[in-house]
C-alpha positions as MATLAB code, in Angstrom:
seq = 'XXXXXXXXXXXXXXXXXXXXXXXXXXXXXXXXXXXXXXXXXXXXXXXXXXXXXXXXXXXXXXXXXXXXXXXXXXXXXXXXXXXXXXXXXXXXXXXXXXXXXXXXXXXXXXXXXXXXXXXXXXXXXXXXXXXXXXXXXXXXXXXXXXXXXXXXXXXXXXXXXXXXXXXXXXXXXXXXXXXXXXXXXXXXXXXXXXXXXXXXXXXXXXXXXXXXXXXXXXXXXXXXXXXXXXXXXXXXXXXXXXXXXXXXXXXXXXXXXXXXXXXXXXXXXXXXXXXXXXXXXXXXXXXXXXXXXXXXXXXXXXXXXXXXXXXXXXXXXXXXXXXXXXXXXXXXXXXXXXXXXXXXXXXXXXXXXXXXXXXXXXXXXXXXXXXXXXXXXXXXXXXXXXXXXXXXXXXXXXXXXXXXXXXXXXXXXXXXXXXXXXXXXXXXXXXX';
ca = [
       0.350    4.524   26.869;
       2.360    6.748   25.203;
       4.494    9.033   27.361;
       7.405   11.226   25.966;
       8.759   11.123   29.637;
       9.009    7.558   29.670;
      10.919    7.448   26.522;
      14.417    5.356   26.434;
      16.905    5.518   24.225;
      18.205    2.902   22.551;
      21.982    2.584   21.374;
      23.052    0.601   18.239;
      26.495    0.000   17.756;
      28.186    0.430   13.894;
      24.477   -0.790   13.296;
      23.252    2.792   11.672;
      26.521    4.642   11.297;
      29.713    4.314    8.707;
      32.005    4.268   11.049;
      32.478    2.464   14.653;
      31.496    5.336   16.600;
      27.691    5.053   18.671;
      24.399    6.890   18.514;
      21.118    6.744   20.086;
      17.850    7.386   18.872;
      14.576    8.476   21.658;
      12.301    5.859   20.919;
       8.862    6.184   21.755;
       6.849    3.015   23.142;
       3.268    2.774   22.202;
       1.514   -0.127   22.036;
      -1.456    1.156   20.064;
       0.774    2.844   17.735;
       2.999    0.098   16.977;
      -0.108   -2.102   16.578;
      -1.555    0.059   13.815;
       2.342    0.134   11.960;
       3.132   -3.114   12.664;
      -0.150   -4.532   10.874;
       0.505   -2.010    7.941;
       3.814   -3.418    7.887;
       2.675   -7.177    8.141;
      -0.107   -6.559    5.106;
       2.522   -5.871    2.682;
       5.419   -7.593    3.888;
       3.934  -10.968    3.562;
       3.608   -9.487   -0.571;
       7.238   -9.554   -0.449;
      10.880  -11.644   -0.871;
      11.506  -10.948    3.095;
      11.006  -13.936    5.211;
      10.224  -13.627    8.992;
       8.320  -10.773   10.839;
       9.337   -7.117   10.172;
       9.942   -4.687   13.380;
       8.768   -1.325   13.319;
      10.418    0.958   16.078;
       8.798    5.069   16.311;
      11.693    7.699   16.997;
      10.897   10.578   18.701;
      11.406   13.132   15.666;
       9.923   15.839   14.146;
      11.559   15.458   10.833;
       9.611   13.749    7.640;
      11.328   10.716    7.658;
      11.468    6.940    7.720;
      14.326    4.975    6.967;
      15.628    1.031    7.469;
      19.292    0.289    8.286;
      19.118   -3.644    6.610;
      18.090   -6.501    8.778;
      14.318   -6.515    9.686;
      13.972   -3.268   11.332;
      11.739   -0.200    9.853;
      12.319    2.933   11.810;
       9.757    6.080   11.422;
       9.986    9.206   12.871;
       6.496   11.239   14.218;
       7.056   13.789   12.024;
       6.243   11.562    9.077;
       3.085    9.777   11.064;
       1.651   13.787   11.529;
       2.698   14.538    7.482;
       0.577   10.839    6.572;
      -2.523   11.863    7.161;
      -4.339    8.598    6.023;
      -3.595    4.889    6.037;
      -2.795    4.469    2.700;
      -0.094    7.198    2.674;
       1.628    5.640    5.514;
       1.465    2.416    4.078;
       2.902    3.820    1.037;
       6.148    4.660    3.095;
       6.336    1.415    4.831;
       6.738   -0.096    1.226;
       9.435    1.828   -0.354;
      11.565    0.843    2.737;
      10.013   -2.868    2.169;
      11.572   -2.094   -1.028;
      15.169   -1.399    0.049;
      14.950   -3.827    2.264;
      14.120   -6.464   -0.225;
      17.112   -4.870   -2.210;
      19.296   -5.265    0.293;
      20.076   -1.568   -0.263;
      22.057   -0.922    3.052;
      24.715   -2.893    2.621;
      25.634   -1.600   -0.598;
      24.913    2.100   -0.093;
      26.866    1.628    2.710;
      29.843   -0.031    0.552;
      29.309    2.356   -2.082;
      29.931    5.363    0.284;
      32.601    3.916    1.825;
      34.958    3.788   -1.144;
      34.242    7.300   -2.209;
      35.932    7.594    0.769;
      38.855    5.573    0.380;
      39.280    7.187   -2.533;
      39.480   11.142   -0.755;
      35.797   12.296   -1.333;
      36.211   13.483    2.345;
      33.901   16.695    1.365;
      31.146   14.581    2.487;
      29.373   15.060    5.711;
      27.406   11.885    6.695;
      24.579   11.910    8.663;
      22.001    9.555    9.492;
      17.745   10.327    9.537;
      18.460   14.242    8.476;
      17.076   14.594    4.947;
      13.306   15.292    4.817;
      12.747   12.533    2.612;
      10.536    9.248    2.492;
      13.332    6.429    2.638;
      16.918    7.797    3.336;
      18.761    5.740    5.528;
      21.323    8.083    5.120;
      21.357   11.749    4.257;
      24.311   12.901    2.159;
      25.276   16.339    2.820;
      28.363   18.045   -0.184;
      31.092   20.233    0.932;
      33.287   22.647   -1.072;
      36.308   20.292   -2.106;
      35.863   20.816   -5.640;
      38.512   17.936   -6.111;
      36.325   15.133   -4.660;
      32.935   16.793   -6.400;
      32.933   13.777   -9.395;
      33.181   10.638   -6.802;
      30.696   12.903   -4.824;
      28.399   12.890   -7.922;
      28.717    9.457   -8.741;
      28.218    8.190   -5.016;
      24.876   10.273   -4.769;
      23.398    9.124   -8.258;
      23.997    5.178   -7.086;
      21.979    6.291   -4.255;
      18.921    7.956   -6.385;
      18.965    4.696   -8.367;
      18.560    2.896   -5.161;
      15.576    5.460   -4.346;
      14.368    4.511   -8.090;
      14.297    0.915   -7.649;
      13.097    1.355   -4.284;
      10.489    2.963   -5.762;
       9.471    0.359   -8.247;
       9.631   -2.186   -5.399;
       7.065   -0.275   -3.119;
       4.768   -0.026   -6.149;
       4.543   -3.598   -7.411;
       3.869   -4.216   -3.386;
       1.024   -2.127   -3.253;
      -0.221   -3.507   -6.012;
      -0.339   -6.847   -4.806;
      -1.376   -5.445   -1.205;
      -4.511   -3.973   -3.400;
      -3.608   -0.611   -2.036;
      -3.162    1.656   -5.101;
      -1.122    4.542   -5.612;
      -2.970    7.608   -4.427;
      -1.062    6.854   -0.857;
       2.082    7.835   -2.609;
       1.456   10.311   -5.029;
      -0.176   12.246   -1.879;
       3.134   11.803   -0.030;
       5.130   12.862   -2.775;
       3.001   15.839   -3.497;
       3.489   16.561   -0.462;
       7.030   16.792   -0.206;
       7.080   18.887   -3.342;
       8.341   22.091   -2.072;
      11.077   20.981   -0.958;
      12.294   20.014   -4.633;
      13.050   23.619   -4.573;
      15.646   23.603   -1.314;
      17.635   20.791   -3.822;
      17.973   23.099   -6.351;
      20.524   21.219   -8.344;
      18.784   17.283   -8.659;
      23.044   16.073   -8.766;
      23.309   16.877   -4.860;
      20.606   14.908   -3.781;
      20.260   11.521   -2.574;
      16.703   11.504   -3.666;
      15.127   12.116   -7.200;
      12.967   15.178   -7.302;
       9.555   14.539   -5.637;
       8.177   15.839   -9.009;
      10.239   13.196  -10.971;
       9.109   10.207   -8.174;
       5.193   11.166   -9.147;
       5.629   10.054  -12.618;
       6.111    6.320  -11.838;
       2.587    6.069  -10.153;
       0.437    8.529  -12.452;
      -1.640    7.197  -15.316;
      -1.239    3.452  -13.581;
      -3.920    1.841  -11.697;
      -4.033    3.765   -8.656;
      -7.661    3.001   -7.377;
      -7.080    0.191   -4.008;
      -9.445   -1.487   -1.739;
      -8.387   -0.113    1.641;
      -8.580   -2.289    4.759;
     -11.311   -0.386    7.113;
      -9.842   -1.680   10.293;
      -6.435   -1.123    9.306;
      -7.383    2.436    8.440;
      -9.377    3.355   11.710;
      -6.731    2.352   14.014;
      -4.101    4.392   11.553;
      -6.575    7.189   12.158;
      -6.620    6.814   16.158;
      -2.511    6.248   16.537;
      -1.846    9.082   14.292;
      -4.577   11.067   16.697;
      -2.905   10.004   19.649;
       0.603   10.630   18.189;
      -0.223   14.488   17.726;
      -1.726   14.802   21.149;
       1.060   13.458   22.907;
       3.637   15.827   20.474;
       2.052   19.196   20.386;
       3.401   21.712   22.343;
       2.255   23.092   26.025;
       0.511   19.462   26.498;
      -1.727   20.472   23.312;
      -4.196   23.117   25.076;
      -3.900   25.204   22.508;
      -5.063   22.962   19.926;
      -8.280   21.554   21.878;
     -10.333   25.114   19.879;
      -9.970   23.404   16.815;
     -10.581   19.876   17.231;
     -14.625   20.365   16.341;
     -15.612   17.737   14.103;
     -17.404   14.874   15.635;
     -14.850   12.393   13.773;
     -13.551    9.669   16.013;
     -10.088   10.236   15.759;
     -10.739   14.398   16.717;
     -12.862   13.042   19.398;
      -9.838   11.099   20.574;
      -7.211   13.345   20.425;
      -9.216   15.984   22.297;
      -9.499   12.766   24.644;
      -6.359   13.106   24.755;
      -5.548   16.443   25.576;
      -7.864   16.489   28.553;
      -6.586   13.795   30.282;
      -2.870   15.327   29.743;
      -4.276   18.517   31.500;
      -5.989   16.747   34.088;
      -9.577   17.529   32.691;
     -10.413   13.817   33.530;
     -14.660   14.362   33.400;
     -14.037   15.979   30.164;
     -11.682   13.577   28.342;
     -13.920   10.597   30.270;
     -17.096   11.703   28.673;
     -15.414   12.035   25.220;
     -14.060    8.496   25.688;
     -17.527    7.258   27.007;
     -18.396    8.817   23.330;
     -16.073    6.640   21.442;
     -16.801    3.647   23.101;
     -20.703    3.277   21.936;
     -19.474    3.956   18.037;
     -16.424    1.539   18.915;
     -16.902   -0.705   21.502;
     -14.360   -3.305   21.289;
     -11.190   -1.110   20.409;
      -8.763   -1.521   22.817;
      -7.403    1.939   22.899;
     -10.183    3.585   23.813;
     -10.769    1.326   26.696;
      -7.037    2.051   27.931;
      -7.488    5.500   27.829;
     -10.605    5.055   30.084;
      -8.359    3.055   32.647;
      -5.878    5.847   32.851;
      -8.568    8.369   33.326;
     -10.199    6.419   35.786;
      -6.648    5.468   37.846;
      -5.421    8.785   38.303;
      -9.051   10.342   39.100;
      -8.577    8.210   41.861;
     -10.765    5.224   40.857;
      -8.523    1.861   41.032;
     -10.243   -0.570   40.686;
     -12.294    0.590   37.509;
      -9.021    1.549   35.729;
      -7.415   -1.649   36.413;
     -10.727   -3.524   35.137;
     -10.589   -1.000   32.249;
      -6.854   -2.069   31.076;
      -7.944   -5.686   31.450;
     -10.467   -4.925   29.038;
      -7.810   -2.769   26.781;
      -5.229   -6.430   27.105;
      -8.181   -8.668   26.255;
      -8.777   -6.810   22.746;
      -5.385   -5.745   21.873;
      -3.130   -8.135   19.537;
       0.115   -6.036   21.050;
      -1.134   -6.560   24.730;
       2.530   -6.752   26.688;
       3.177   -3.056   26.802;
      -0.669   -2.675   28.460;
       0.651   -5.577   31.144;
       3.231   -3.689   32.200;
       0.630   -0.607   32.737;
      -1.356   -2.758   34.585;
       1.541   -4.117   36.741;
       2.673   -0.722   37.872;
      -1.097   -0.229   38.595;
      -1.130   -2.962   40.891;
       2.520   -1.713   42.867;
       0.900    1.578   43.017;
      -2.014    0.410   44.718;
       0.099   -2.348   46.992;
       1.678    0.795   48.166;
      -1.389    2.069   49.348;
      -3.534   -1.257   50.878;
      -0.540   -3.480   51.168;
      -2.918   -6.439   50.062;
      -0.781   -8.952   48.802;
      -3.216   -9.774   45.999;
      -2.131   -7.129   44.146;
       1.360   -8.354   43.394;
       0.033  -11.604   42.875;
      -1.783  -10.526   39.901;
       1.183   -7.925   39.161;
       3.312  -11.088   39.092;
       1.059  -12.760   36.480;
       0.976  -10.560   34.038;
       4.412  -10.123   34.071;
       5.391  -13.303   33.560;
       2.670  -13.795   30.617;
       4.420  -11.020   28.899;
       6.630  -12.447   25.601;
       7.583   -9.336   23.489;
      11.547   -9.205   23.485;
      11.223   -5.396   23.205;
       9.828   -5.357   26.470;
      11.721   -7.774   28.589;
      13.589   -4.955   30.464;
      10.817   -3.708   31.407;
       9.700   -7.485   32.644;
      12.151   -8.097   34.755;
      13.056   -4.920   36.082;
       9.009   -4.599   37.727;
       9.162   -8.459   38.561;
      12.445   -7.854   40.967;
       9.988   -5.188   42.567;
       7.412   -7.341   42.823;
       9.544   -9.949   44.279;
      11.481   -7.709   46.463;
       8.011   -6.305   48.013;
       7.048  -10.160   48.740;
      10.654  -10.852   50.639;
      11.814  -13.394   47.754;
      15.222  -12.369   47.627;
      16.853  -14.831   45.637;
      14.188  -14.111   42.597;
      14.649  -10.633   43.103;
      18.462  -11.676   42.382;
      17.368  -13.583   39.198;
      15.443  -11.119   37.387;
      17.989   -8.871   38.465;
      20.465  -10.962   36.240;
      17.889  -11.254   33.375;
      17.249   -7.495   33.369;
      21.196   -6.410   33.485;
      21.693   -9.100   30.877;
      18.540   -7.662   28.357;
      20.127   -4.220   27.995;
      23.818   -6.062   27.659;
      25.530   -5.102   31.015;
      27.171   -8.191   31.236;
      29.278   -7.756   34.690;
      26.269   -6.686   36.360;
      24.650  -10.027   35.076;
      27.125  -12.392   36.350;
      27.126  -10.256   39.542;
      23.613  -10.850   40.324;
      23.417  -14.578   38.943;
      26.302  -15.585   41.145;
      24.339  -13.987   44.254;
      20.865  -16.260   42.970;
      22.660  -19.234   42.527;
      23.774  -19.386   46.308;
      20.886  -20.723   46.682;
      20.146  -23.364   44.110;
      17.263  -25.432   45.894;
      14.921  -21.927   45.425;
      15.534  -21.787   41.203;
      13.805  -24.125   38.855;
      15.844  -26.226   36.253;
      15.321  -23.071   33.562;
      16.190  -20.596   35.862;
      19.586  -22.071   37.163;
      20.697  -22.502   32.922;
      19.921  -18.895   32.381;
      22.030  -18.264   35.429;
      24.845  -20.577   34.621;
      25.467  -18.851   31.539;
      25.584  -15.316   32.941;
      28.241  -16.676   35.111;
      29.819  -18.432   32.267;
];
């Protein structure tokens, strides 16, 4: 479920920045739409030089952008899912930073940059994510020292070449992902206009959007698009604009009047965030005979159905919705604070025994805060202090508070006899 009020934010040290100093990005967590990315992501990756699985995080931004700071991360914005309005346009994106990744362009932007400023180009403001652009890691912004204005020049064309190459990467992967051009040439066209806000090309980290076209037109640009791949695009990027229009998207529910799936859905959507639960469970009813086994549309249902007030039929819903999905951990968790809702309600028991299950089946790193934080709940409702203690520890320990770590392991491990072998390791080297 995605929920803008349930957002976190997530802080990388000197990960993303030039210098030492922190910032955070609002993250959204979806599991549908990091399903439909992450499998975009997957069918080209495995095209490339990268080894190991790539993870794609979705900030909370209205600004066309994606960018990747080195390592294995891909970060995209919502304001570039809502500008790709089909599968192969996103997937276009996902390969030029596939391409700077495989270039290893961070590190040496970043090194590049950083001498400019040894040498005095301090005219430069540096900011991170603020260029509307379709791969800056880092958007370059020129002051007025006019002594500094050649190393400026000569930073910002190593950083078009990197765009260039970048370029030529993401094309050679979609060719061997069979996914043509026209993804890219329609992003690029798209960004177009704003060739005209960087009037002069030299103060620019990016080429013009004109001048990017030219490598994909007059090649092979026909592709054989994965129909799965670009029905769930179609539903996440649905869901993404329902959950990001304004005034909880009432006033966009007049124009949603094709009978397309992914209109249907987002008008879904937008009913069930204004409480219009027949309406929005009729539309998903809808869905659900052209689609049957998508998981999304059965974890919309159990949402509908849990806070109209039916349980038991949303809880059986989500089950469905983990049984289909591939990214199922982030629907667990949904279904766990389900099952402490209703606890609170009928105090049966069984409902934090299956709370406690599918907690403890969940394996996603990105969500074990989440993991531990509802299993000390759980464990606290059912009197089991010293667990409550452990988790405690694990939790503390996820999100890198340390002291409160050791604080809590040192309180579990007073009592050894009620830890298994695993558990009293973990704890040990909290303490440690």
């Amino acid at each position: 479920m995605l929920n803008k009020s349930k957002r976190f934010s997530i802080v990388f040290l000197a990960l993303l920045s030039f210098s030492n100093q922190a910032f955070s990005l609002n993250l959204i967590r979806d599991a549908e739409i990091e399903e439909s990315l992450s499998s975009i992501t997957r069918s080209i990756s495995k095209h490339s030089q990268l080894h190991g699985d790539l993870s794609v995080y979705i900030v909370d931004d209205n600004k066309i952008n994606a960018f990747t700071p080195g390592g294995n991360q891909i970060f995209i914005n919502t304001g570039m899912i809502l500008k790709c309005k089909s599968y192969d346009m996103i997937a276009a994106v996902i390969a030029h930073e596939i391409g700077h990744m495989q270039s290893g362009h961070k590190i040496s932007r970043r090194m590049n940059i950083e001498n400019a400023q040894m040498l005095g180009a301090m005219g430069m403001l540096l900011s991170l994510g603020s260029i509307v652009a379709t791969g800056a890691s880092e958007g370059v912004f020129v002051g007025t020292l006019s002594g500094a204005e050649a190393m400026q020049r000569s930073v910002l064309k190593f950083s078009r070449d990197q765009e260039i190459a970048a370029d030529v990467a993401g094309a050679q992967l979609l060719d061997k992902a069979n996914l043509g051009y026209k993804g890219a040439i329609k992003v690029l066209e798209s960004l177009k206009r704003y060739d005209k806000v960087m009037k002069d090309e030299y103060l620019s980290t990016h080429p013009f959007a004109s001048e990017r076209i030219k490598l994909y037109k007059g090649k092979q640009s026909e592709g054989a698009l994965d129909e799965t791949l670009a029905f769930a695009y179609k539903m996440a990027r649905s869901k993404t604009e329902a959950y990001t229009l304004p005034n909880k998207g009432v006033n966009e529910l007049p124009l949603l009047k094709s009978n397309s799936p992914e209109d249907i859905y987002e008008k879904a959507i937008i009913e069930y965030r204004n409480y219009r639960y027949a309406d929005s469970l009729k539309n998903i009813e809808h869905l659900l005979k052209v689609k049957s086994n998508y998981a999304y549309f059965h974890e919309l249902k159990g949402m509908i159905l849990f806070d109209s007030g039916k349980w038991l039929d949303g809880i059986a819903a989500m089950d469905r919705a983990i049984d289909l999905s591939k990214n199922p951990d982030l629907l667990k968790i949904q279904k766990a604070l389900y099952l402490l809702s209703v606890y609170d309600k009928n105090r049966d028991k069984n409902n934090l025994n299956k709370a406690e299950k599918a907690l403890l089946s969940i394996n996603n790193e990105n969500d074990i805060y989440y993991k531990h934080h509802l299993l000390a709940r759980v464990y606290g409702k059912l009197g089991k202090s010293t667990s409550v203690e452990y988790h405690l520890a694990e939790m503390n320990f996820a999100i890198g508070n340390k002291e409160r770590a050791k604080l809590h392991a040192q309180k579990a491990l007073k009592f050894k006899d009620l830890l298994s072998k695993y558990q009293k390791t973990r704890l040990k080297d909290f303490v440690e």
